[in-house]
PDB file of C-alpha atoms in Angstrom:
ATOM      1  CA  MET A  15       0.111   0.099   0.054  1.00 45.00           C
ATOM      2  CA  ALA A  16       2.813   2.417   0.876  1.00 44.00           C
ATOM      3  CA  SER A  17       4.373   2.139  -2.617  1.00 46.00           C
ATOM      4  CA  THR A  18       1.171   2.809  -4.533  1.00 44.00           C
ATOM      5  CA  ARG A  19       0.784   5.820  -2.546  1.00 48.00           C
ATOM      6  CA  SER A  20       4.368   7.110  -3.165  1.00 47.00           C
ATOM      7  CA  ALA A  21       3.574   6.645  -6.931  1.00 47.00           C
ATOM      8  CA  ALA A  22       0.469   8.557  -7.002  1.00 47.00           C
ATOM      9  CA  PRO A  23       2.320  12.031  -6.365  1.00 47.00           C
ATOM     10  CA  MET A  24       4.657  11.208  -9.482  1.00 49.00           C
ATOM     11  CA  LEU A  25       2.000  10.192 -11.894  1.00 45.00           C
ATOM     12  CA  LEU A  26       0.239  13.421 -11.083  1.00 44.00           C
ATOM     13  CA  ALA A  27       3.183  15.380 -11.610  1.00 46.00           C
ATOM     14  CA  MET A  28       3.693  13.804 -15.192  1.00 45.00           C
ATOM     15  CA  VAL A  29       0.060  14.528 -16.072  1.00 40.00           C
ATOM     16  CA  PHE A  30       0.538  18.091 -15.100  1.00 44.00           C
ATOM     17  CA  ALA A  31       3.957  18.445 -17.018  1.00 46.00           C
ATOM     18  CA  LEU A  32       2.032  17.103 -19.859  1.00 41.00           C
ATOM     19  CA  SER A  33      -0.714  19.519 -19.744  1.00 45.00           C
ATOM     20  CA  LEU A  34       1.830  22.443 -19.829  1.00 46.00           C
ATOM     21  CA  GLN A  35       3.126  21.273 -23.122  1.00 47.00           C
ATOM     22  CA  PRO A  36       2.562  23.994 -25.728  1.00 48.00           C
ATOM     23  CA  ALA A  37      -0.571  23.139 -27.995  1.00 42.00           C
ATOM     24  CA  SER A  38       1.587  22.874 -31.034  1.00 41.00           C
ATOM     25  CA  ALA A  39       3.751  20.151 -29.391  1.00 40.00           C
ATOM     26  CA  GLN A  40       0.440  17.879 -28.680  1.00 38.00           C
ATOM     27  CA  THR A  41      -0.731  18.449 -32.208  1.00 40.00           C
ATOM     28  CA  ALA A  42       2.059  18.246 -34.202  1.00 46.00           C
ATOM     29  CA  ALA A  43       1.012  14.871 -35.239  1.00 56.00           C
ATOM     30  CA  GLN A  44      -2.179  16.538 -37.125  1.00 60.00           C
ATOM     31  CA  PRO A  45      -1.070  18.155 -40.315  1.00 69.00           C
ATOM     32  CA  PRO A  46      -2.760  21.678 -40.626  1.00 81.00           C
ATOM     33  CA  ALA A  47      -5.759  22.062 -42.814  1.00 82.00           C
ATOM     34  CA  PRO A  48      -5.038  23.271 -46.712  1.00 93.00           C
ATOM     35  CA  THR A  49      -5.948  27.010 -47.116  1.00 94.00           C
ATOM     36  CA  SER A  50      -8.431  28.110 -49.218  1.00 95.00           C
ATOM     37  CA  ALA A  51      -7.988  29.143 -52.834  1.00 93.00           C
ATOM     38  CA  GLY A  52     -10.556  32.273 -52.381  1.00 95.00           C
ATOM     39  CA  PRO A  53     -14.417  32.759 -53.321  1.00 94.00           C
ATOM     40  CA  VAL A  54     -15.609  30.896 -56.689  1.00 96.00           C
ATOM     41  CA  ASP A  55     -17.768  32.964 -58.924  1.00 96.00           C
ATOM     42  CA  PRO A  56     -21.406  32.303 -57.965  1.00 97.00           C
ATOM     43  CA  ALA A  57     -22.789  31.463 -61.603  1.00 97.00           C
ATOM     44  CA  LEU A  58     -19.622  28.683 -61.602  1.00 97.00           C
ATOM     45  CA  MET A  59     -20.868  27.578 -58.351  1.00 97.00           C
ATOM     46  CA  GLN A  60     -24.620  27.348 -59.497  1.00 97.00           C
ATOM     47  CA  ASP A  61     -23.770  25.146 -62.306  1.00 98.00           C
ATOM     48  CA  LEU A  62     -21.786  22.959 -59.906  1.00 98.00           C
ATOM     49  CA  VAL A  63     -25.309  22.852 -58.060  1.00 98.00           C
ATOM     50  CA  VAL A  64     -27.068  22.638 -61.128  1.00 98.00           C
ATOM     51  CA  ALA A  65     -25.126  19.942 -62.460  1.00 98.00           C
ATOM     52  CA  ASN A  66     -25.761  17.631 -59.486  1.00 98.00           C
ATOM     53  CA  ARG A  67     -29.791  18.226 -60.067  1.00 97.00           C
ATOM     54  CA  VAL A  68     -29.095  17.730 -63.993  1.00 98.00           C
ATOM     55  CA  LEU A  69     -27.603  14.371 -63.567  1.00 98.00           C
ATOM     56  CA  THR A  70     -30.250  13.087 -61.414  1.00 97.00           C
ATOM     57  CA  ASP A  71     -32.998  14.218 -63.721  1.00 97.00           C
ATOM     58  CA  LEU A  72     -31.192  12.429 -66.592  1.00 97.00           C
ATOM     59  CA  ASN A  73     -31.159   9.439 -64.231  1.00 96.00           C
ATOM     60  CA  VAL A  74     -27.351   9.138 -64.464  1.00 97.00           C
ATOM     61  CA  ILE A  75     -27.135   9.511 -61.057  1.00 97.00           C
ATOM     62  CA  ASP A  76     -29.593   8.830 -58.487  1.00 95.00           C
ATOM     63  CA  GLY A  77     -28.601   8.494 -54.446  1.00 95.00           C
ATOM     64  CA  PHE A  78     -25.212   7.985 -55.104  1.00 97.00           C
ATOM     65  CA  GLY A  79     -22.570   9.269 -57.470  1.00 97.00           C
ATOM     66  CA  HIS A  80     -20.970  12.668 -57.630  1.00 98.00           C
ATOM     67  CA  VAL A  81     -19.634  15.775 -59.743  1.00 98.00           C
ATOM     68  CA  SER A  82     -16.829  17.955 -59.188  1.00 98.00           C
ATOM     69  CA  MET A  83     -15.077  20.888 -60.754  1.00 98.00           C
ATOM     70  CA  ARG A  84     -11.330  22.415 -60.184  1.00 98.00           C
ATOM     71  CA  HIS A  85     -11.126  25.397 -58.719  1.00 98.00           C
ATOM     72  CA  PRO A  86     -10.931  28.321 -60.974  1.00 97.00           C
ATOM     73  CA  THR A  87      -7.845  30.267 -60.004  1.00 97.00           C
ATOM     74  CA  ASP A  88      -6.216  27.252 -58.091  1.00 98.00           C
ATOM     75  CA  PRO A  89      -5.658  24.211 -60.089  1.00 98.00           C
ATOM     76  CA  ASN A  90      -4.618  22.460 -56.745  1.00 98.00           C
ATOM     77  CA  ARG A  91      -8.133  22.716 -55.337  1.00 98.00           C
ATOM     78  CA  TYR A  92     -11.246  21.539 -56.439  1.00 98.00           C
ATOM     79  CA  LEU A  93     -14.878  21.727 -55.296  1.00 98.00           C
ATOM     80  CA  MET A  94     -17.611  18.937 -54.563  1.00 98.00           C
ATOM     81  CA  GLY A  95     -20.719  18.894 -52.824  1.00 98.00           C
ATOM     82  CA  ARG A  96     -20.832  16.961 -49.168  1.00 98.00           C
ATOM     83  CA  SER A  97     -21.778  13.411 -49.057  1.00 98.00           C
ATOM     84  CA  VAL A  98     -25.775  13.615 -49.810  1.00 97.00           C
ATOM     85  CA  ALA A  99     -27.823  12.621 -52.591  1.00 97.00           C
ATOM     86  CA  PRO A 100     -26.899  14.808 -55.375  1.00 97.00           C
ATOM     87  CA  ALA A 101     -30.368  15.896 -55.819  1.00 96.00           C
ATOM     88  CA  LEU A 102     -30.118  17.446 -52.224  1.00 97.00           C
ATOM     89  CA  VAL A 103     -27.101  19.409 -52.862  1.00 97.00           C
ATOM     90  CA  THR A 104     -27.257  23.424 -52.152  1.00 97.00           C
ATOM     91  CA  ALA A 105     -24.277  25.970 -52.374  1.00 96.00           C
ATOM     92  CA  ASP A 106     -23.708  25.672 -48.504  1.00 96.00           C
ATOM     93  CA  ASP A 107     -23.123  21.546 -49.491  1.00 97.00           C
ATOM     94  CA  ILE A 108     -20.208  22.789 -51.489  1.00 98.00           C
ATOM     95  CA  MET A 109     -16.922  21.704 -49.913  1.00 98.00           C
ATOM     96  CA  GLU A 110     -13.506  23.035 -51.070  1.00 98.00           C
ATOM     97  CA  TYR A 111     -10.588  20.081 -51.344  1.00 98.00           C
ATOM     98  CA  ASP A 112      -6.818  19.934 -51.888  1.00 98.00           C
ATOM     99  CA  LEU A 113      -5.295  17.300 -54.488  1.00 98.00           C
ATOM    100  CA  ASP A 114      -4.603  14.908 -51.409  1.00 98.00           C
ATOM    101  CA  SER A 115      -8.589  15.106 -50.739  1.00 98.00           C
ATOM    102  CA  ASN A 116      -8.250  17.038 -47.640  1.00 97.00           C
ATOM    103  CA  PRO A 117     -11.108  19.437 -47.058  1.00 97.00           C
ATOM    104  CA  VAL A 118     -10.312  22.953 -46.484  1.00 96.00           C
ATOM    105  CA  ASP A 119     -13.095  23.441 -43.750  1.00 94.00           C
ATOM    106  CA  ALA A 120     -15.052  20.733 -43.196  1.00 95.00           C
ATOM    107  CA  LYS A 121     -17.487  22.522 -40.756  1.00 94.00           C
ATOM    108  CA  GLY A 122     -18.581  19.073 -39.420  1.00 95.00           C
ATOM    109  CA  ARG A 123     -19.923  17.938 -42.844  1.00 97.00           C
ATOM    110  CA  ALA A 124     -19.012  14.357 -44.223  1.00 97.00           C
ATOM    111  CA  SER A 125     -17.150  13.882 -47.083  1.00 98.00           C
ATOM    112  CA  PHE A 126     -17.607  11.228 -49.614  1.00 97.00           C
ATOM    113  CA  LEU A 127     -15.704   8.056 -49.486  1.00 97.00           C
ATOM    114  CA  GLU A 128     -14.665   8.201 -53.345  1.00 98.00           C
ATOM    115  CA  ARG A 129     -13.368  11.669 -53.521  1.00 98.00           C
ATOM    116  CA  PHE A 130      -9.950  10.214 -54.287  1.00 98.00           C
ATOM    117  CA  ILE A 131     -11.339   9.507 -57.775  1.00 98.00           C
ATOM    118  CA  HIS A 132     -11.711  13.440 -58.333  1.00 98.00           C
ATOM    119  CA  SER A 133      -8.459  14.406 -56.854  1.00 98.00           C
ATOM    120  CA  GLU A 134      -6.173  11.855 -58.486  1.00 98.00           C
ATOM    121  CA  ILE A 135      -7.601  12.612 -61.721  1.00 98.00           C
ATOM    122  CA  TYR A 136      -7.047  16.210 -61.492  1.00 98.00           C
ATOM    123  CA  LYS A 137      -3.415  15.727 -60.387  1.00 98.00           C
ATOM    124  CA  ALA A 138      -3.189  13.570 -63.733  1.00 98.00           C
ATOM    125  CA  ARG A 139      -4.810  15.425 -65.976  1.00 98.00           C
ATOM    126  CA  PRO A 140      -4.237  19.220 -66.211  1.00 98.00           C
ATOM    127  CA  ASP A 141      -6.848  19.607 -69.016  1.00 98.00           C
ATOM    128  CA  VAL A 142      -9.521  18.234 -66.794  1.00 98.00           C
ATOM    129  CA  LYS A 143     -11.896  20.914 -64.918  1.00 98.00           C
ATOM    130  CA  ALA A 144     -15.143  18.725 -64.029  1.00 98.00           C
ATOM    131  CA  VAL A 145     -15.454  15.092 -63.196  1.00 98.00           C
ATOM    132  CA  VAL A 146     -18.460  12.987 -62.780  1.00 98.00           C
ATOM    133  CA  HIS A 147     -18.798   9.662 -60.753  1.00 98.00           C
ATOM    134  CA  THR A 148     -21.804   7.581 -62.128  1.00 98.00           C
ATOM    135  CA  HIS A 149     -23.439   4.301 -61.814  1.00 97.00           C
ATOM    136  CA  SER A 150     -25.297   4.511 -64.765  1.00 97.00           C
ATOM    137  CA  PRO A 151     -27.054   1.332 -65.470  1.00 96.00           C
ATOM    138  CA  GLY A 152     -26.753   1.282 -69.581  1.00 97.00           C
ATOM    139  CA  ILE A 153     -22.944   1.210 -68.852  1.00 97.00           C
ATOM    140  CA  ILE A 154     -22.536  -1.649 -66.231  1.00 97.00           C
ATOM    141  CA  PRO A 155     -23.052  -4.400 -68.882  1.00 98.00           C
ATOM    142  CA  PHE A 156     -20.126  -2.725 -70.971  1.00 98.00           C
ATOM    143  CA  SER A 157     -17.973  -3.109 -67.302  1.00 98.00           C
ATOM    144  CA  VAL A 158     -18.587  -6.605 -66.534  1.00 98.00           C
ATOM    145  CA  SER A 159     -18.412  -8.364 -70.056  1.00 97.00           C
ATOM    146  CA  SER A 160     -15.650  -8.651 -73.045  1.00 97.00           C
ATOM    147  CA  THR A 161     -17.648  -6.272 -75.241  1.00 97.00           C
ATOM    148  CA  PRO A 162     -16.298  -3.013 -75.253  1.00 98.00           C
ATOM    149  CA  LEU A 163     -18.352   0.349 -75.298  1.00 98.00           C
ATOM    150  CA  ARG A 164     -17.930   1.964 -78.568  1.00 98.00           C
ATOM    151  CA  PRO A 165     -19.930   4.934 -80.022  1.00 98.00           C
ATOM    152  CA  VAL A 166     -22.659   3.830 -82.171  1.00 98.00           C
ATOM    153  CA  PHE A 167     -24.441   7.308 -82.981  1.00 98.00           C
ATOM    154  CA  HIS A 168     -22.948  10.872 -83.197  1.00 97.00           C
ATOM    155  CA  LEU A 169     -23.552  12.201 -79.820  1.00 98.00           C
ATOM    156  CA  GLY A 170     -21.392   9.308 -78.476  1.00 98.00           C
ATOM    157  CA  ALA A 171     -18.540  10.319 -80.606  1.00 98.00           C
ATOM    158  CA  PHE A 172     -16.173  11.214 -77.437  1.00 98.00           C
ATOM    159  CA  LEU A 173     -16.237   7.449 -76.762  1.00 98.00           C
ATOM    160  CA  PHE A 174     -14.171   6.680 -79.662  1.00 97.00           C
ATOM    161  CA  PRO A 175     -12.305   4.372 -80.328  1.00 96.00           C
ATOM    162  CA  ASP A 176     -13.402   2.356 -77.057  1.00 94.00           C
ATOM    163  CA  VAL A 177     -13.503   2.846 -73.184  1.00 98.00           C
ATOM    164  CA  PRO A 178     -10.999   1.610 -70.873  1.00 98.00           C
ATOM    165  CA  VAL A 179     -12.176  -0.582 -67.884  1.00 98.00           C
ATOM    166  CA  PHE A 180     -10.748  -0.278 -64.672  1.00 98.00           C
ATOM    167  CA  GLU A 181     -10.558  -3.649 -63.000  1.00 98.00           C
ATOM    168  CA  ILE A 182      -9.851  -2.797 -58.989  1.00 98.00           C
ATOM    169  CA  ARG A 183      -9.099  -6.230 -58.167  1.00 98.00           C
ATOM    170  CA  ASP A 184      -5.544  -5.457 -60.156  1.00 98.00           C
ATOM    171  CA  SER A 185      -4.928  -2.822 -57.188  1.00 97.00           C
ATOM    172  CA  ALA A 186      -6.908  -3.893 -54.146  1.00 97.00           C
ATOM    173  CA  GLY A 187      -7.436  -7.632 -54.654  1.00 97.00           C
ATOM    174  CA  MET A 188     -10.593  -8.579 -53.049  1.00 97.00           C
ATOM    175  CA  SER A 189     -12.398  -5.070 -51.913  1.00 97.00           C
ATOM    176  CA  ASN A 190     -15.541  -3.273 -51.209  1.00 97.00           C
ATOM    177  CA  MET A 191     -15.154  -2.053 -54.631  1.00 98.00           C
ATOM    178  CA  LEU A 192     -14.671   1.918 -53.361  1.00 98.00           C
ATOM    179  CA  VAL A 193     -12.153   3.673 -54.686  1.00 98.00           C
ATOM    180  CA  SER A 194     -11.390   5.314 -51.290  1.00 98.00           C
ATOM    181  CA  ASN A 195      -7.946   6.126 -51.024  1.00 98.00           C
ATOM    182  CA  ALA A 196      -5.088   7.801 -53.252  1.00 98.00           C
ATOM    183  CA  GLN A 197      -3.571   4.674 -54.291  1.00 98.00           C
ATOM    184  CA  LEU A 198      -6.564   3.182 -56.100  1.00 98.00           C
ATOM    185  CA  GLY A 199      -7.545   6.925 -57.288  1.00 98.00           C
ATOM    186  CA  LYS A 200      -4.178   7.013 -58.957  1.00 98.00           C
ATOM    187  CA  ALA A 201      -4.880   3.510 -60.448  1.00 98.00           C
ATOM    188  CA  LEU A 202      -8.345   4.533 -61.684  1.00 98.00           C
ATOM    189  CA  ALA A 203      -6.563   7.745 -63.359  1.00 98.00           C
ATOM    190  CA  SER A 204      -4.001   5.515 -65.280  1.00 98.00           C
ATOM    191  CA  THR A 205      -6.635   3.427 -66.597  1.00 98.00           C
ATOM    192  CA  LEU A 206      -8.480   6.629 -67.930  1.00 98.00           C
ATOM    193  CA  GLY A 207      -5.177   7.749 -69.334  1.00 98.00           C
ATOM    194  CA  ASP A 208      -6.394  10.388 -72.096  1.00 97.00           C
ATOM    195  CA  ARG A 209      -9.684   9.222 -72.581  1.00 98.00           C
ATOM    196  CA  SER A 210     -13.030  11.130 -71.718  1.00 98.00           C
ATOM    197  CA  VAL A 211     -14.576   7.926 -70.374  1.00 98.00           C
ATOM    198  CA  ALA A 212     -13.499   5.038 -68.099  1.00 98.00           C
ATOM    199  CA  LEU A 213     -15.639   2.329 -66.638  1.00 98.00           C
ATOM    200  CA  MET A 214     -15.149   0.696 -63.394  1.00 98.00           C
ATOM    201  CA  ARG A 215     -16.030  -3.144 -63.034  1.00 98.00           C
ATOM    202  CA  GLY A 216     -19.183  -3.944 -61.485  1.00 98.00           C
ATOM    203  CA  HIS A 217     -19.486  -0.598 -60.354  1.00 98.00           C
ATOM    204  CA  GLY A 218     -19.838   2.512 -62.897  1.00 98.00           C
ATOM    205  CA  SER A 219     -17.940   5.002 -64.882  1.00 98.00           C
ATOM    206  CA  VAL A 220     -15.683   8.128 -64.507  1.00 98.00           C
ATOM    207  CA  VAL A 221     -16.264  10.854 -67.026  1.00 98.00           C
ATOM    208  CA  VAL A 222     -14.181  13.868 -67.439  1.00 98.00           C
ATOM    209  CA  ALA A 223     -14.378  17.407 -69.257  1.00 98.00           C
ATOM    210  CA  GLY A 224     -12.822  20.952 -69.699  1.00 98.00           C
ATOM    211  CA  THR A 225     -16.136  22.324 -68.381  1.00 98.00           C
ATOM    212  CA  ILE A 226     -19.283  20.991 -66.408  1.00 98.00           C
ATOM    213  CA  PRO A 227     -21.700  21.276 -69.047  1.00 98.00           C
ATOM    214  CA  MET A 228     -19.548  18.869 -71.252  1.00 98.00           C
ATOM    215  CA  ALA A 229     -18.917  16.952 -68.286  1.00 98.00           C
ATOM    216  CA  VAL A 230     -22.773  16.602 -67.882  1.00 98.00           C
ATOM    217  CA  PHE A 231     -23.162  15.955 -71.655  1.00 98.00           C
ATOM    218  CA  ARG A 232     -20.692  13.118 -71.817  1.00 98.00           C
ATOM    219  CA  ALA A 233     -22.200  11.280 -68.640  1.00 98.00           C
ATOM    220  CA  HIS A 234     -25.464  11.274 -70.052  1.00 98.00           C
ATOM    221  CA  TYR A 235     -24.825  10.505 -73.632  1.00 98.00           C
ATOM    222  CA  SER A 236     -22.091   7.800 -72.708  1.00 98.00           C
ATOM    223  CA  ASN A 237     -25.264   6.080 -70.919  1.00 98.00           C
ATOM    224  CA  VAL A 238     -27.394   6.563 -73.738  1.00 98.00           C
ATOM    225  CA  ASN A 239     -25.001   5.426 -76.254  1.00 98.00           C
ATOM    226  CA  ALA A 240     -24.666   2.198 -74.104  1.00 98.00           C
ATOM    227  CA  GLN A 241     -28.408   1.286 -73.791  1.00 98.00           C
ATOM    228  CA  LEU A 242     -28.262   1.880 -77.918  1.00 98.00           C
ATOM    229  CA  GLN A 243     -25.298  -0.336 -78.177  1.00 98.00           C
ATOM    230  CA  SER A 244     -27.111  -3.240 -76.005  1.00 98.00           C
ATOM    231  CA  GLN A 245     -29.926  -2.851 -78.018  1.00 98.00           C
ATOM    232  CA  ALA A 246     -28.129  -3.099 -81.555  1.00 98.00           C
ATOM    233  CA  LEU A 247     -25.932  -6.035 -80.227  1.00 98.00           C
ATOM    234  CA  ALA A 248     -29.384  -7.566 -79.277  1.00 97.00           C
ATOM    235  CA  LEU A 249     -30.810  -7.385 -82.674  1.00 98.00           C
ATOM    236  CA  GLY A 250     -27.873  -9.992 -83.956  1.00 96.00           C
ATOM    237  CA  GLY A 251     -25.552  -9.468 -86.911  1.00 95.00           C
ATOM    238  CA  SER A 252     -22.771  -7.021 -86.983  1.00 97.00           C
ATOM    239  CA  VAL A 253     -22.866  -3.351 -85.713  1.00 97.00           C
ATOM    240  CA  SER A 254     -21.438  -0.326 -87.565  1.00 98.00           C
ATOM    241  CA  TYR A 255     -19.338   2.067 -85.250  1.00 98.00           C
ATOM    242  CA  LEU A 256     -18.342   5.075 -85.536  1.00 98.00           C
ATOM    243  CA  LEU A 257     -14.831   5.578 -87.759  1.00 97.00           C
ATOM    244  CA  GLY A 258     -12.140   7.910 -86.469  1.00 97.00           C
ATOM    245  CA  GLU A 259     -12.901  10.358 -89.080  1.00 97.00           C
ATOM    246  CA  GLU A 260     -16.521  10.689 -88.523  1.00 97.00           C
ATOM    247  CA  SER A 261     -15.705  10.645 -84.665  1.00 97.00           C
ATOM    248  CA  GLN A 262     -13.449  13.563 -84.901  1.00 97.00           C
ATOM    249  CA  LYS A 263     -15.490  15.836 -87.386  1.00 98.00           C
ATOM    250  CA  THR A 264     -18.450  14.978 -85.328  1.00 97.00           C
ATOM    251  CA  LEU A 265     -16.613  16.127 -81.951  1.00 97.00           C
ATOM    252  CA  ALA A 266     -15.834  19.358 -83.750  1.00 97.00           C
ATOM    253  CA  VAL A 267     -19.805  19.914 -83.879  1.00 97.00           C
ATOM    254  CA  ILE A 268     -20.505  18.780 -80.597  1.00 97.00           C
ATOM    255  CA  ASP A 269     -18.136  21.431 -79.011  1.00 97.00           C
ATOM    256  CA  GLN A 270     -20.129  23.967 -80.781  1.00 96.00           C
ATOM    257  CA  ILE A 271     -23.415  22.678 -79.957  1.00 96.00           C
ATOM    258  CA  HIS A 272     -23.530  21.055 -76.592  1.00 97.00           C
ATOM    259  CA  GLY A 273     -24.443  24.224 -74.842  1.00 97.00           C
ATOM    260  CA  ARG A 274     -28.026  23.772 -76.294  1.00 97.00           C
ATOM    261  CA  ALA A 275     -28.910  20.591 -74.449  1.00 98.00           C
ATOM    262  CA  TRP A 276     -27.213  22.025 -71.207  1.00 98.00           C
ATOM    263  CA  ASP A 277     -29.419  25.172 -71.306  1.00 98.00           C
ATOM    264  CA  LEU A 278     -32.397  23.117 -71.544  1.00 98.00           C
ATOM    265  CA  TRP A 279     -31.368  21.014 -68.641  1.00 98.00           C
ATOM    266  CA  LYS A 280     -30.518  23.749 -66.361  1.00 98.00           C
ATOM    267  CA  ARG A 281     -33.568  25.701 -66.844  1.00 97.00           C
ATOM    268  CA  ALA A 282     -35.641  22.639 -66.051  1.00 97.00           C
ATOM    269  CA  ALA A 283     -33.496  22.158 -63.051  1.00 97.00           C
ATOM    270  CA  LEU A 284     -33.552  25.612 -61.771  1.00 97.00           C
ATOM    271  CA  GLU A 285     -37.388  25.667 -62.130  1.00 96.00           C
ATOM    272  CA  LYS A 286     -37.644  22.783 -60.117  1.00 93.00           C
ATOM    273  CA  MET A 287     -35.235  24.288 -57.407  1.00 92.00           C
ATOM    274  CA  THR A 288     -37.372  27.567 -57.313  1.00 89.00           C
ATOM    275  CA  PRO A 289     -39.766  27.784 -54.591  1.00 83.00           C
ATOM    276  CA  LYS A 290     -43.702  28.108 -55.403  1.00 73.00           C
TER     277      LYS A 290
END
């Protein structure tokens, strides 16, 4: 009993000494939060919010999936909604991240587990300004079969010559199929390469573009193309796919006219968002 009583003052002294350490010493193991790249043009922020609604309206995403944009003034930051169903995203839900997917100011908001899809693509592709991750039902069969997704109609020309498939088993073995860390995000970005779309085996797809409207366009029409290709294959016989020259000429036109579809989709989404 005497030895226990004599040890108690020493233990109290150690605890007291630790409490006197500077806060910086106690939290040295925690990296500081990244700094913000600054405010974003409200019109661009609105487009990011609206993109979530449009993709939901088009049945490209539902309660799952997400869309992001690179920060317009700092290529080392990107913006994406908090972990919530896309149709519920508002401007207050948009979070800023660095390219390691650390939030600038979480404010208690939860982040998507698969945000590394976005950050690693932004690292690998300086040309990419917007990323969409979908679970579109039309493309899933092409992610699990030996038949490649290829362009069958003019609005799918960006799929030429075909679409690569990310096999997560090659990087993670038996997993929960989620790209939930930087290593898997980097592997997915490598599979995507310089393409506009990559499929994720048994999971969905990732779509990239230089603007939010084009990313939404490609996400929608990759799903439409997949549905049309499945129908054509079901008819039997051979399928006539777009050739390289046709695709290039069509892409030049799409660059000029895709805003027409975006304007239509955006107007419909804003009408739904406007209180009656």
